[in-house]
PDB file of C-alpha atoms in Angstrom:
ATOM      1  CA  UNK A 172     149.628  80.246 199.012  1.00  0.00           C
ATOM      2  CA  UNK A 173     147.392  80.721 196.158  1.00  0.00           C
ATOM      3  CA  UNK A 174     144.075  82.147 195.627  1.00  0.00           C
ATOM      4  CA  UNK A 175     141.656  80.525 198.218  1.00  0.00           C
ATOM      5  CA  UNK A 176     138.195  82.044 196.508  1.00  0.00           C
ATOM      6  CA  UNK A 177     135.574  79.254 195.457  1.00  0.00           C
ATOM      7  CA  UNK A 178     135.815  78.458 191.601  1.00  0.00           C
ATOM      8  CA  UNK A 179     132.178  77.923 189.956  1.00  0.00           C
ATOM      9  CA  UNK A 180     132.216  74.986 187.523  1.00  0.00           C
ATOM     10  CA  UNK A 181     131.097  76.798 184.225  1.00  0.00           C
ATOM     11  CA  UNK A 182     128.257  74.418 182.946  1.00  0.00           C
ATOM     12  CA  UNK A 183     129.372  73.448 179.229  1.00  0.00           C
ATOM     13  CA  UNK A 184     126.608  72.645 176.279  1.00  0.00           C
ATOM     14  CA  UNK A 185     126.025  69.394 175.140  1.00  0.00           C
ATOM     15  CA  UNK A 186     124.961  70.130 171.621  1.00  0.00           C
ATOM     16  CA  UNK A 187     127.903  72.836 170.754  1.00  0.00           C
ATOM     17  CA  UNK A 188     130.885  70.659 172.502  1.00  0.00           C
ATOM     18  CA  UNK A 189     133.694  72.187 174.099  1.00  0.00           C
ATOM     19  CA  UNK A 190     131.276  75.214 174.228  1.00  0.00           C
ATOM     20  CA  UNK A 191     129.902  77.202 177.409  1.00  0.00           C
ATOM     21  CA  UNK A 192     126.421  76.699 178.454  1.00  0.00           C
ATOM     22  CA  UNK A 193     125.484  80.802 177.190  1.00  0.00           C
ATOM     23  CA  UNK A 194     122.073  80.182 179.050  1.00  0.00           C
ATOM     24  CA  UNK A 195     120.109  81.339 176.008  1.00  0.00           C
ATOM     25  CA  UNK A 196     116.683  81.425 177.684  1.00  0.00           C
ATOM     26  CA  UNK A 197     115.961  83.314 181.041  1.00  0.00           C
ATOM     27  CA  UNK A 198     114.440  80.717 182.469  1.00  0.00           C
ATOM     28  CA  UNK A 199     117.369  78.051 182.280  1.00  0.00           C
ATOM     29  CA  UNK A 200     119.801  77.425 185.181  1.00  0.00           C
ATOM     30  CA  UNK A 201     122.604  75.088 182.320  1.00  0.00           C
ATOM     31  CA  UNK A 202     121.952  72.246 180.439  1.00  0.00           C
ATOM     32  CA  UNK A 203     120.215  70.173 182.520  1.00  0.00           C
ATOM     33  CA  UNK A 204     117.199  72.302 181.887  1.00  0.00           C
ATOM     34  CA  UNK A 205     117.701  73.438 178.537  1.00  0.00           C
ATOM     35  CA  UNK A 206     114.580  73.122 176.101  1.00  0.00           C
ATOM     36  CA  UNK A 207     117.218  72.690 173.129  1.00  0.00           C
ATOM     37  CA  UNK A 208     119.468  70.284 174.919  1.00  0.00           C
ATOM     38  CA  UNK A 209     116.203  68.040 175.607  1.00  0.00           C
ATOM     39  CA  UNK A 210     115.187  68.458 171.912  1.00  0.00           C
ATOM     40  CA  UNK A 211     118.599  67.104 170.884  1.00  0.00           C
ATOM     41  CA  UNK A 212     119.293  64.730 173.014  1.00  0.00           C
ATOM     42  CA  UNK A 213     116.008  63.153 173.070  1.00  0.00           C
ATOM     43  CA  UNK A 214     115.985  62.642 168.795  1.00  0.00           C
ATOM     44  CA  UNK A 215     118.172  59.975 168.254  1.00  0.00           C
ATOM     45  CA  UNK A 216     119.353  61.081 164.473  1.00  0.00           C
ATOM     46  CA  UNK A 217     120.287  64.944 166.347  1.00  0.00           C
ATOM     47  CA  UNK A 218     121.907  62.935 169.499  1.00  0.00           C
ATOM     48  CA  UNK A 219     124.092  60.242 167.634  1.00  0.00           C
ATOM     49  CA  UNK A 220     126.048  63.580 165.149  1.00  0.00           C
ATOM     50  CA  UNK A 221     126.474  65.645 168.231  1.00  0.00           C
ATOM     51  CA  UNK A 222     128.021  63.023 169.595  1.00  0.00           C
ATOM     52  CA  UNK A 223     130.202  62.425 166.051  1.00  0.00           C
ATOM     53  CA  UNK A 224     131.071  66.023 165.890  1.00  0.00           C
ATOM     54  CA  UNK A 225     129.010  67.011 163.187  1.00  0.00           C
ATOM     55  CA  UNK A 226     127.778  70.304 163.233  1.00  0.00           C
ATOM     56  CA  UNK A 227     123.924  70.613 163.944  1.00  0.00           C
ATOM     57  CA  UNK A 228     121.488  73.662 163.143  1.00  0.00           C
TER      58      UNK A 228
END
């Protein structure tokens, strides 16, 4: 049989697709409470090239 220990989903960012949520404030438990996530996603200019792959910084 194979390995029976619980698997954690690993939260992954919204503004650096395909990319791990790094947790890059203490504070923040993944994206869903993520200060730069909100910033992005809320600004619909920042939201709409995430979403088209362009690179934001």
């Amino acid at each position: 049989m194979g390995d029976r220990r619980a698997r954690h989903p690993e939260p992954r960012c919204p503004v650096r697709p395909g990319e791990p949520c790094t947790l890059c404030q203490p504070s923040v438990t993944g994206p869903q409470d993520c200060g730069l996530v909100y910033l992005v996603m809320s600004d619909p200019d920042l939201r709409a090239a995430v979403r088209a792959g362009a690179h934001v910084s």
